[in-house]
Amino acid sequence: MNRILTTVVAVVVASGSVMAQAYEKGDWVLRAGATTVDPQTDSDDINLPGGLVAEADVDSDTQLGIIPAYMFGDNWGVEVLAATPFKHDIEARGKGSIKGTNLDAGSTKHLPPTVSVQWYPLGGQSGRWQPYVGVGLNYTVFFDEDVDNELVGLLGDLTSGTVNGADLKLDDSWGLAAQAGLDVLINDNWAFNVGVWYIDIDTTAEITAKADGVTAAKVKFDVDIDPWVYNVGIAYKF
Ligand code: NI
């Protein structure tokens, strides 16, 4: 991301003195870019057969972010963070006697729509920089959860072959979000944008172990995903 920021700054400096029109009440600002969800995972223990314990870890993913905002005052906007679906791999990391043993546990897709109220300290003023901060509400819906064959294989090994399948289910999450961002205007309508959000996403995971399609055991555990979300892209004001 540093290289992209450097490029943005270089282009802006090269563009000379830009005195773009102010952001004002009634404006729309449509932002789009590469949006990365980087989970800061904190998982409860996953109790496996034979007294073994693991915890979950969730990988990051980058998708196309589509982020419209409406200025309902010269200094105030409301924004929706939307994106194409994120897909995250989930790893099971051994604890205690199996510490250091990690395996692919599965994957999930999710959509994390977030509605935020934003404050623009330089709203209503002409200038090249339009920083903003905001707070909002996130709803995350998980779907297409999958269990990896590596986890099914481990469960089979630990149950002498009884378990030969598994399902994963993740509960939806409501949580608060905080954000900061900056538009660097290159003319009256176009700007470069960088934005960051911290989103509180907590879910409960349920793994159902199956023997020939019949439920053999269930294990439930809480997972705090609490990602940092980054967007690097462009903005268009109209
Ligand atoms: Ni949390």
PDB file of N, CA, C and O in Angstrom, residues 93-158:
ATOM      1  N   ARG A  93      -5.421 -24.050  14.150  1.00  0.00           N
ATOM      2  CA  ARG A  93      -4.057 -24.060  14.692  1.00  0.00           C
ATOM      3  C   ARG A  93      -4.066 -24.834  15.999  1.00  0.00           C
ATOM      4  O   ARG A  93      -4.788 -24.484  16.930  1.00  0.00           O
ATOM      5  N   GLY A  94      -3.246 -25.866  16.064  1.00  0.00           N
ATOM      6  CA  GLY A  94      -3.201 -26.708  17.253  1.00  0.00           C
ATOM      7  C   GLY A  94      -2.701 -25.946  18.477  1.00  0.00           C
ATOM      8  O   GLY A  94      -1.865 -25.049  18.370  1.00  0.00           O
ATOM      9  N   LYS A  95      -3.229 -26.313  19.642  1.00  0.00           N
ATOM     10  CA  LYS A  95      -2.768 -25.747  20.910  1.00  0.00           C
ATOM     11  C   LYS A  95      -2.309 -26.887  21.819  1.00  0.00           C
ATOM     12  O   LYS A  95      -2.640 -28.057  21.581  1.00  0.00           O
ATOM     13  N   GLY A  96      -1.598 -26.541  22.861  1.00  0.00           N
ATOM     14  CA  GLY A  96      -1.166 -27.548  23.831  1.00  0.00           C
ATOM     15  C   GLY A  96      -0.292 -28.601  23.195  1.00  0.00           C
ATOM     16  O   GLY A  96       0.727 -28.280  22.566  1.00  0.00           O
ATOM     17  N   SER A  97      -0.694 -29.885  23.315  1.00  0.00           N
ATOM     18  CA  SER A  97       0.139 -30.993  22.850  1.00  0.00           C
ATOM     19  C   SER A  97       0.297 -31.012  21.336  1.00  0.00           C
ATOM     20  O   SER A  97       1.189 -31.678  20.810  1.00  0.00           O
ATOM     21  N   ILE A  98      -0.584 -30.303  20.601  1.00  0.00           N
ATOM     22  CA  ILE A  98      -0.456 -30.288  19.134  1.00  0.00           C
ATOM     23  C   ILE A  98      -0.115 -28.882  18.627  1.00  0.00           C
ATOM     24  O   ILE A  98      -0.371 -28.547  17.467  1.00  0.00           O
ATOM     25  N   LYS A  99       0.485 -28.048  19.505  1.00  0.00           N
ATOM     26  CA  LYS A  99       0.921 -26.708  19.091  1.00  0.00           C
ATOM     27  C   LYS A  99       1.907 -26.825  17.944  1.00  0.00           C
ATOM     28  O   LYS A  99       2.786 -27.685  17.951  1.00  0.00           O
ATOM     29  N   GLY A 100       1.745 -25.988  16.928  1.00  0.00           N
ATOM     30  CA  GLY A 100       2.618 -26.031  15.756  1.00  0.00           C
ATOM     31  C   GLY A 100       2.020 -26.845  14.628  1.00  0.00           C
ATOM     32  O   GLY A 100       2.500 -26.794  13.504  1.00  0.00           O
ATOM     33  N   THR A 101       0.980 -27.612  14.920  1.00  0.00           N
ATOM     34  CA  THR A 101       0.291 -28.370  13.878  1.00  0.00           C
ATOM     35  C   THR A 101      -0.895 -27.538  13.391  1.00  0.00           C
ATOM     36  O   THR A 101      -1.839 -27.291  14.139  1.00  0.00           O
ATOM     37  N   ASN A 102      -0.818 -27.086  12.145  1.00  0.00           N
ATOM     38  CA  ASN A 102      -1.891 -26.269  11.583  1.00  0.00           C
ATOM     39  C   ASN A 102      -2.446 -26.975  10.360  1.00  0.00           C
ATOM     40  O   ASN A 102      -1.706 -27.594   9.612  1.00  0.00           O
ATOM     41  N   LEU A 103      -3.744 -26.847  10.160  1.00  0.00           N
ATOM     42  CA  LEU A 103      -4.313 -27.443   8.954  1.00  0.00           C
ATOM     43  C   LEU A 103      -5.441 -26.576   8.418  1.00  0.00           C
ATOM     44  O   LEU A 103      -5.991 -25.732   9.128  1.00  0.00           O
ATOM     45  N   ASP A 104      -5.774 -26.801   7.138  1.00  0.00           N
ATOM     46  CA  ASP A 104      -6.869 -26.073   6.510  1.00  0.00           C
ATOM     47  C   ASP A 104      -8.181 -26.602   7.070  1.00  0.00           C
ATOM     48  O   ASP A 104      -8.479 -27.787   6.950  1.00  0.00           O
ATOM     49  N   ALA A 105      -8.946 -25.709   7.706  1.00  0.00           N
ATOM     50  CA  ALA A 105     -10.204 -26.138   8.311  1.00  0.00           C
ATOM     51  C   ALA A 105     -11.384 -25.901   7.382  1.00  0.00           C
ATOM     52  O   ALA A 105     -12.367 -26.630   7.419  1.00  0.00           O
ATOM     53  N   GLY A 106     -11.290 -24.868   6.553  1.00  0.00           N
ATOM     54  CA  GLY A 106     -12.408 -24.596   5.664  1.00  0.00           C
ATOM     55  C   GLY A 106     -12.327 -23.203   5.093  1.00  0.00           C
ATOM     56  O   GLY A 106     -11.266 -22.578   5.065  1.00  0.00           O
ATOM     57  N   SER A 107     -13.478 -22.711   4.635  1.00  0.00           N
ATOM     58  CA  SER A 107     -13.530 -21.371   4.065  1.00  0.00           C
ATOM     59  C   SER A 107     -14.943 -20.839   4.212  1.00  0.00           C
ATOM     60  O   SER A 107     -15.890 -21.592   4.457  1.00  0.00           O
ATOM     61  N   THR A 108     -15.062 -19.529   4.086  1.00  0.00           N
ATOM     62  CA  THR A 108     -16.381 -18.910   4.098  1.00  0.00           C
ATOM     63  C   THR A 108     -16.368 -17.707   3.189  1.00  0.00           C
ATOM     64  O   THR A 108     -15.316 -17.104   2.950  1.00  0.00           O
ATOM     65  N   LYS A 109     -17.535 -17.355   2.675  1.00  0.00           N
ATOM     66  CA  LYS A 109     -17.710 -16.078   1.996  1.00  0.00           C
ATOM     67  C   LYS A 109     -18.495 -15.171   2.932  1.00  0.00           C
ATOM     68  O   LYS A 109     -19.204 -15.647   3.824  1.00  0.00           O
ATOM     69  N   HIS A 110     -18.364 -13.876   2.736  1.00  0.00           N
ATOM     70  CA  HIS A 110     -19.202 -12.972   3.518  1.00  0.00           C
ATOM     71  C   HIS A 110     -19.360 -11.639   2.816  1.00  0.00           C
ATOM     72  O   HIS A 110     -18.561 -11.271   1.951  1.00  0.00           O
ATOM     73  N   LEU A 111     -20.435 -10.952   3.185  1.00  0.00           N
ATOM     74  CA  LEU A 111     -20.665  -9.567   2.776  1.00  0.00           C
ATOM     75  C   LEU A 111     -20.783  -8.748   4.052  1.00  0.00           C
ATOM     76  O   LEU A 111     -21.546  -9.112   4.943  1.00  0.00           O
ATOM     77  N   PRO A 112     -20.004  -7.659   4.152  1.00  0.00           N
ATOM     78  CA  PRO A 112     -20.024  -6.878   5.379  1.00  0.00           C
ATOM     79  C   PRO A 112     -20.590  -5.466   5.190  1.00  0.00           C
ATOM     80  O   PRO A 112     -19.898  -4.474   5.440  1.00  0.00           O
ATOM     81  N   PRO A 113     -21.851  -5.309   4.706  1.00  0.00           N
ATOM     82  CA  PRO A 113     -22.346  -3.950   4.497  1.00  0.00           C
ATOM     83  C   PRO A 113     -22.272  -3.120   5.781  1.00  0.00           C
ATOM     84  O   PRO A 113     -22.638  -3.599   6.852  1.00  0.00           O
ATOM     85  N   THR A 114     -21.760  -1.893   5.640  1.00  0.00           N
ATOM     86  CA  THR A 114     -21.551  -1.014   6.795  1.00  0.00           C
ATOM     87  C   THR A 114     -22.060   0.375   6.446  1.00  0.00           C
ATOM     88  O   THR A 114     -21.662   0.952   5.428  1.00  0.00           O
ATOM     89  N   VAL A 115     -22.959   0.896   7.266  1.00  0.00           N
ATOM     90  CA  VAL A 115     -23.496   2.246   7.071  1.00  0.00           C
ATOM     91  C   VAL A 115     -22.863   3.155   8.104  1.00  0.00           C
ATOM     92  O   VAL A 115     -22.929   2.859   9.306  1.00  0.00           O
ATOM     93  N   SER A 116     -22.233   4.252   7.639  1.00  0.00           N
ATOM     94  CA  SER A 116     -21.519   5.145   8.557  1.00  0.00           C
ATOM     95  C   SER A 116     -21.964   6.589   8.367  1.00  0.00           C
ATOM     96  O   SER A 116     -22.271   7.017   7.245  1.00  0.00           O
ATOM     97  N   VAL A 117     -21.973   7.335   9.464  1.00  0.00           N
ATOM     98  CA  VAL A 117     -22.127   8.791   9.413  1.00  0.00           C
ATOM     99  C   VAL A 117     -20.729   9.385   9.458  1.00  0.00           C
ATOM    100  O   VAL A 117     -19.897   8.978  10.272  1.00  0.00           O
ATOM    101  N   GLN A 118     -20.473  10.334   8.537  1.00  0.00           N
ATOM    102  CA  GLN A 118     -19.117  10.868   8.376  1.00  0.00           C
ATOM    103  C   GLN A 118     -19.077  12.368   8.664  1.00  0.00           C
ATOM    104  O   GLN A 118     -20.021  13.091   8.360  1.00  0.00           O
ATOM    105  N   TRP A 119     -17.946  12.787   9.172  1.00  0.00           N
ATOM    106  CA  TRP A 119     -17.695  14.217   9.398  1.00  0.00           C
ATOM    107  C   TRP A 119     -16.515  14.664   8.538  1.00  0.00           C
ATOM    108  O   TRP A 119     -15.456  14.031   8.560  1.00  0.00           O
ATOM    109  N   TYR A 120     -16.729  15.706   7.766  1.00  0.00           N
ATOM    110  CA  TYR A 120     -15.711  16.269   6.873  1.00  0.00           C
ATOM    111  C   TYR A 120     -15.295  17.627   7.425  1.00  0.00           C
ATOM    112  O   TYR A 120     -16.008  18.616   7.226  1.00  0.00           O
ATOM    113  N   PRO A 121     -14.135  17.704   8.120  1.00  0.00           N
ATOM    114  CA  PRO A 121     -13.746  18.976   8.741  1.00  0.00           C
ATOM    115  C   PRO A 121     -13.547  20.096   7.719  1.00  0.00           C
ATOM    116  O   PRO A 121     -13.736  21.267   8.048  1.00  0.00           O
ATOM    117  N   LEU A 122     -13.185  19.754   6.444  1.00  0.00           N
ATOM    118  CA  LEU A 122     -12.948  20.782   5.425  1.00  0.00           C
ATOM    119  C   LEU A 122     -14.117  20.873   4.437  1.00  0.00           C
ATOM    120  O   LEU A 122     -13.986  21.491   3.372  1.00  0.00           O
ATOM    121  N   GLY A 123     -15.242  20.257   4.763  1.00  0.00           N
ATOM    122  CA  GLY A 123     -16.418  20.348   3.907  1.00  0.00           C
ATOM    123  C   GLY A 123     -16.837  21.807   3.756  1.00  0.00           C
ATOM    124  O   GLY A 123     -16.682  22.601   4.680  1.00  0.00           O
ATOM    125  N   GLY A 124     -17.367  22.145   2.569  1.00  0.00           N
ATOM    126  CA  GLY A 124     -17.795  23.514   2.324  1.00  0.00           C
ATOM    127  C   GLY A 124     -16.674  24.448   1.934  1.00  0.00           C
ATOM    128  O   GLY A 124     -16.917  25.616   1.611  1.00  0.00           O
ATOM    129  N   GLN A 125     -15.405  23.961   1.956  1.00  0.00           N
ATOM    130  CA  GLN A 125     -14.262  24.804   1.588  1.00  0.00           C
ATOM    131  C   GLN A 125     -13.604  24.250   0.328  1.00  0.00           C
ATOM    132  O   GLN A 125     -13.441  23.040   0.194  1.00  0.00           O
ATOM    133  N   SER A 126     -13.194  25.151  -0.576  1.00  0.00           N
ATOM    134  CA  SER A 126     -12.423  24.724  -1.742  1.00  0.00           C
ATOM    135  C   SER A 126     -11.054  24.253  -1.287  1.00  0.00           C
ATOM    136  O   SER A 126     -10.487  24.808  -0.360  1.00  0.00           O
ATOM    137  N   GLY A 127     -10.556  23.231  -1.951  1.00  0.00           N
ATOM    138  CA  GLY A 127      -9.235  22.749  -1.563  1.00  0.00           C
ATOM    139  C   GLY A 127      -8.990  21.380  -2.118  1.00  0.00           C
ATOM    140  O   GLY A 127      -9.899  20.736  -2.646  1.00  0.00           O
ATOM    141  N   ARG A 128      -7.750  20.931  -2.016  1.00  0.00           N
ATOM    142  CA  ARG A 128      -7.370  19.680  -2.645  1.00  0.00           C
ATOM    143  C   ARG A 128      -7.611  18.478  -1.740  1.00  0.00           C
ATOM    144  O   ARG A 128      -7.760  17.365  -2.207  1.00  0.00           O
ATOM    145  N   TRP A 129      -7.633  18.703  -0.438  1.00  0.00           N
ATOM    146  CA  TRP A 129      -7.714  17.598   0.512  1.00  0.00           C
ATOM    147  C   TRP A 129      -9.085  17.552   1.165  1.00  0.00           C
ATOM    148  O   TRP A 129      -9.581  18.578   1.633  1.00  0.00           O
ATOM    149  N   GLN A 130      -9.699  16.405   1.187  1.00  0.00           N
ATOM    150  CA  GLN A 130     -10.963  16.236   1.907  1.00  0.00           C
ATOM    151  C   GLN A 130     -10.846  15.015   2.832  1.00  0.00           C
ATOM    152  O   GLN A 130     -11.169  13.900   2.445  1.00  0.00           O
ATOM    153  N   PRO A 131     -10.358  15.240   4.030  1.00  0.00           N
ATOM    154  CA  PRO A 131     -10.314  14.142   5.008  1.00  0.00           C
ATOM    155  C   PRO A 131     -11.681  13.946   5.662  1.00  0.00           C
ATOM    156  O   PRO A 131     -12.524  14.852   5.639  1.00  0.00           O
ATOM    157  N   TYR A 132     -11.879  12.751   6.216  1.00  0.00           N
ATOM    158  CA  TYR A 132     -13.134  12.499   6.924  1.00  0.00           C
ATOM    159  C   TYR A 132     -12.931  11.390   7.950  1.00  0.00           C
ATOM    160  O   TYR A 132     -12.017  10.574   7.840  1.00  0.00           O
ATOM    161  N   VAL A 133     -13.789  11.428   8.957  1.00  0.00           N
ATOM    162  CA  VAL A 133     -13.847  10.345   9.937  1.00  0.00           C
ATOM    163  C   VAL A 133     -15.308   9.955  10.089  1.00  0.00           C
ATOM    164  O   VAL A 133     -16.199  10.753   9.764  1.00  0.00           O
ATOM    165  N   GLY A 134     -15.559   8.731  10.560  1.00  0.00           N
ATOM    166  CA  GLY A 134     -16.941   8.311  10.684  1.00  0.00           C
ATOM    167  C   GLY A 134     -17.120   7.172  11.675  1.00  0.00           C
ATOM    168  O   GLY A 134     -16.152   6.510  12.071  1.00  0.00           O
ATOM    169  N   VAL A 135     -18.373   7.006  12.074  1.00  0.00           N
ATOM    170  CA  VAL A 135     -18.744   5.854  12.888  1.00  0.00           C
ATOM    171  C   VAL A 135     -19.972   5.222  12.262  1.00  0.00           C
ATOM    172  O   VAL A 135     -20.777   5.914  11.629  1.00  0.00           O
ATOM    173  N   GLY A 136     -20.099   3.903  12.420  1.00  0.00           N
ATOM    174  CA  GLY A 136     -21.205   3.246  11.743  1.00  0.00           C
ATOM    175  C   GLY A 136     -21.589   1.918  12.342  1.00  0.00           C
ATOM    176  O   GLY A 136     -21.089   1.507  13.396  1.00  0.00           O
ATOM    177  N   LEU A 137     -22.508   1.268  11.628  1.00  0.00           N
ATOM    178  CA  LEU A 137     -23.056  -0.012  12.047  1.00  0.00           C
ATOM    179  C   LEU A 137     -22.816  -1.022  10.929  1.00  0.00           C
ATOM    180  O   LEU A 137     -23.066  -0.732   9.760  1.00  0.00           O
ATOM    181  N   ASN A 138     -22.302  -2.187  11.310  1.00  0.00           N
ATOM    182  CA  ASN A 138     -21.988  -3.251  10.349  1.00  0.00           C
ATOM    183  C   ASN A 138     -22.920  -4.435  10.552  1.00  0.00           C
ATOM    184  O   ASN A 138     -23.245  -4.811  11.672  1.00  0.00           O
ATOM    185  N   TYR A 139     -23.339  -5.011   9.437  1.00  0.00           N
ATOM    186  CA  TYR A 139     -24.032  -6.297   9.465  1.00  0.00           C
ATOM    187  C   TYR A 139     -23.258  -7.231   8.545  1.00  0.00           C
ATOM    188  O   TYR A 139     -23.084  -6.927   7.366  1.00  0.00           O
ATOM    189  N   THR A 140     -22.752  -8.320   9.085  1.00  0.00           N
ATOM    190  CA  THR A 140     -21.993  -9.271   8.272  1.00  0.00           C
ATOM    191  C   THR A 140     -22.782 -10.566   8.133  1.00  0.00           C
ATOM    192  O   THR A 140     -23.187 -11.161   9.140  1.00  0.00           O
ATOM    193  N   VAL A 141     -22.987 -10.967   6.895  1.00  0.00           N
ATOM    194  CA  VAL A 141     -23.661 -12.236   6.634  1.00  0.00           C
ATOM    195  C   VAL A 141     -22.652 -13.195   6.006  1.00  0.00           C
ATOM    196  O   VAL A 141     -21.973 -12.866   5.042  1.00  0.00           O
ATOM    197  N   PHE A 142     -22.509 -14.360   6.629  1.00  0.00           N
ATOM    198  CA  PHE A 142     -21.606 -15.413   6.136  1.00  0.00           C
ATOM    199  C   PHE A 142     -22.408 -16.396   5.293  1.00  0.00           C
ATOM    200  O   PHE A 142     -23.554 -16.719   5.620  1.00  0.00           O
ATOM    201  N   PHE A 143     -21.801 -16.878   4.208  1.00  0.00           N
ATOM    202  CA  PHE A 143     -22.494 -17.877   3.391  1.00  0.00           C
ATOM    203  C   PHE A 143     -21.459 -18.744   2.673  1.00  0.00           C
ATOM    204  O   PHE A 143     -20.277 -18.419   2.653  1.00  0.00           O
ATOM    205  N   ASP A 144     -21.958 -19.842   2.089  1.00  0.00           N
ATOM    206  CA  ASP A 144     -21.072 -20.802   1.396  1.00  0.00           C
ATOM    207  C   ASP A 144     -19.941 -21.287   2.295  1.00  0.00           C
ATOM    208  O   ASP A 144     -18.795 -21.434   1.832  1.00  0.00           O
ATOM    209  N   GLU A 145     -20.244 -21.531   3.578  1.00  0.00           N
ATOM    210  CA  GLU A 145     -19.209 -22.068   4.457  1.00  0.00           C
ATOM    211  C   GLU A 145     -18.873 -23.489   4.017  1.00  0.00           C
ATOM    212  O   GLU A 145     -19.771 -24.271   3.691  1.00  0.00           O
ATOM    213  N   ASP A 146     -17.581 -23.799   4.011  1.00  0.00           N
ATOM    214  CA  ASP A 146     -17.103 -25.104   3.553  1.00  0.00           C
ATOM    215  C   ASP A 146     -16.109 -25.665   4.550  1.00  0.00           C
ATOM    216  O   ASP A 146     -15.321 -24.919   5.120  1.00  0.00           O
ATOM    217  N   VAL A 147     -16.124 -26.969   4.734  1.00  0.00           N
ATOM    218  CA  VAL A 147     -15.120 -27.630   5.573  1.00  0.00           C
ATOM    219  C   VAL A 147     -14.078 -28.266   4.659  1.00  0.00           C
ATOM    220  O   VAL A 147     -14.428 -28.925   3.671  1.00  0.00           O
ATOM    221  N   ASP A 148     -12.816 -28.042   4.966  1.00  0.00           N
ATOM    222  CA  ASP A 148     -11.736 -28.583   4.143  1.00  0.00           C
ATOM    223  C   ASP A 148     -11.528 -30.079   4.417  1.00  0.00           C
ATOM    224  O   ASP A 148     -11.740 -30.565   5.535  1.00  0.00           O
ATOM    225  N   ASN A 149     -11.079 -30.807   3.376  1.00  0.00           N
ATOM    226  CA  ASN A 149     -10.818 -32.248   3.522  1.00  0.00           C
ATOM    227  C   ASN A 149      -9.768 -32.538   4.588  1.00  0.00           C
ATOM    228  O   ASN A 149      -9.779 -33.617   5.195  1.00  0.00           O
ATOM    229  N   GLU A 150      -8.841 -31.581   4.816  1.00  0.00           N
ATOM    230  CA  GLU A 150      -7.812 -31.800   5.833  1.00  0.00           C
ATOM    231  C   GLU A 150      -8.436 -31.946   7.217  1.00  0.00           C
ATOM    232  O   GLU A 150      -7.999 -32.774   8.018  1.00  0.00           O
ATOM    233  N   LEU A 151      -9.449 -31.113   7.509  1.00  0.00           N
ATOM    234  CA  LEU A 151     -10.107 -31.203   8.815  1.00  0.00           C
ATOM    235  C   LEU A 151     -10.934 -32.486   8.905  1.00  0.00           C
ATOM    236  O   LEU A 151     -10.920 -33.180   9.934  1.00  0.00           O
ATOM    237  N   VAL A 152     -11.633 -32.821   7.811  1.00  0.00           N
ATOM    238  CA  VAL A 152     -12.414 -34.064   7.813  1.00  0.00           C
ATOM    239  C   VAL A 152     -11.483 -35.252   8.045  1.00  0.00           C
ATOM    240  O   VAL A 152     -11.793 -36.165   8.828  1.00  0.00           O
ATOM    241  N   GLY A 153     -10.309 -35.229   7.397  1.00  0.00           N
ATOM    242  CA  GLY A 153      -9.336 -36.315   7.567  1.00  0.00           C
ATOM    243  C   GLY A 153      -8.872 -36.445   9.009  1.00  0.00           C
ATOM    244  O   GLY A 153      -8.777 -37.552   9.554  1.00  0.00           O
ATOM    245  N   LEU A 154      -8.603 -35.293   9.652  1.00  0.00           N
ATOM    246  CA  LEU A 154      -8.174 -35.325  11.056  1.00  0.00           C
ATOM    247  C   LEU A 154      -9.274 -35.895  11.947  1.00  0.00           C
ATOM    248  O   LEU A 154      -9.012 -36.749  12.808  1.00  0.00           O
ATOM    249  N   LEU A 155     -10.518 -35.421  11.717  1.00  0.00           N
ATOM    250  CA  LEU A 155     -11.634 -35.922  12.534  1.00  0.00           C
ATOM    251  C   LEU A 155     -11.801 -37.432  12.329  1.00  0.00           C
ATOM    252  O   LEU A 155     -12.105 -38.168  13.281  1.00  0.00           O
ATOM    253  N   GLY A 156     -11.592 -37.894  11.098  1.00  0.00           N
ATOM    254  CA  GLY A 156     -11.651 -39.331  10.827  1.00  0.00           C
ATOM    255  C   GLY A 156     -10.569 -40.087  11.578  1.00  0.00           C
ATOM    256  O   GLY A 156     -10.839 -41.099  12.234  1.00  0.00           O
ATOM    257  N   ASP A 157      -9.341 -39.538  11.537  1.00  0.00           N
ATOM    258  CA  ASP A 157      -8.226 -40.186  12.245  1.00  0.00           C
ATOM    259  C   ASP A 157      -8.498 -40.273  13.747  1.00  0.00           C
ATOM    260  O   ASP A 157      -8.168 -41.276  14.399  1.00  0.00           O
ATOM    261  N   LEU A 158      -9.085 -39.186  14.299  1.00  0.00           N
ATOM    262  CA  LEU A 158      -9.293 -39.127  15.752  1.00  0.00           C
ATOM    263  C   LEU A 158     -10.462 -39.988  16.210  1.00  0.00           C
ATOM    264  O   LEU A 158     -10.650 -40.200  17.406  1.00  0.00           O
TER     265      LEU A 158
END
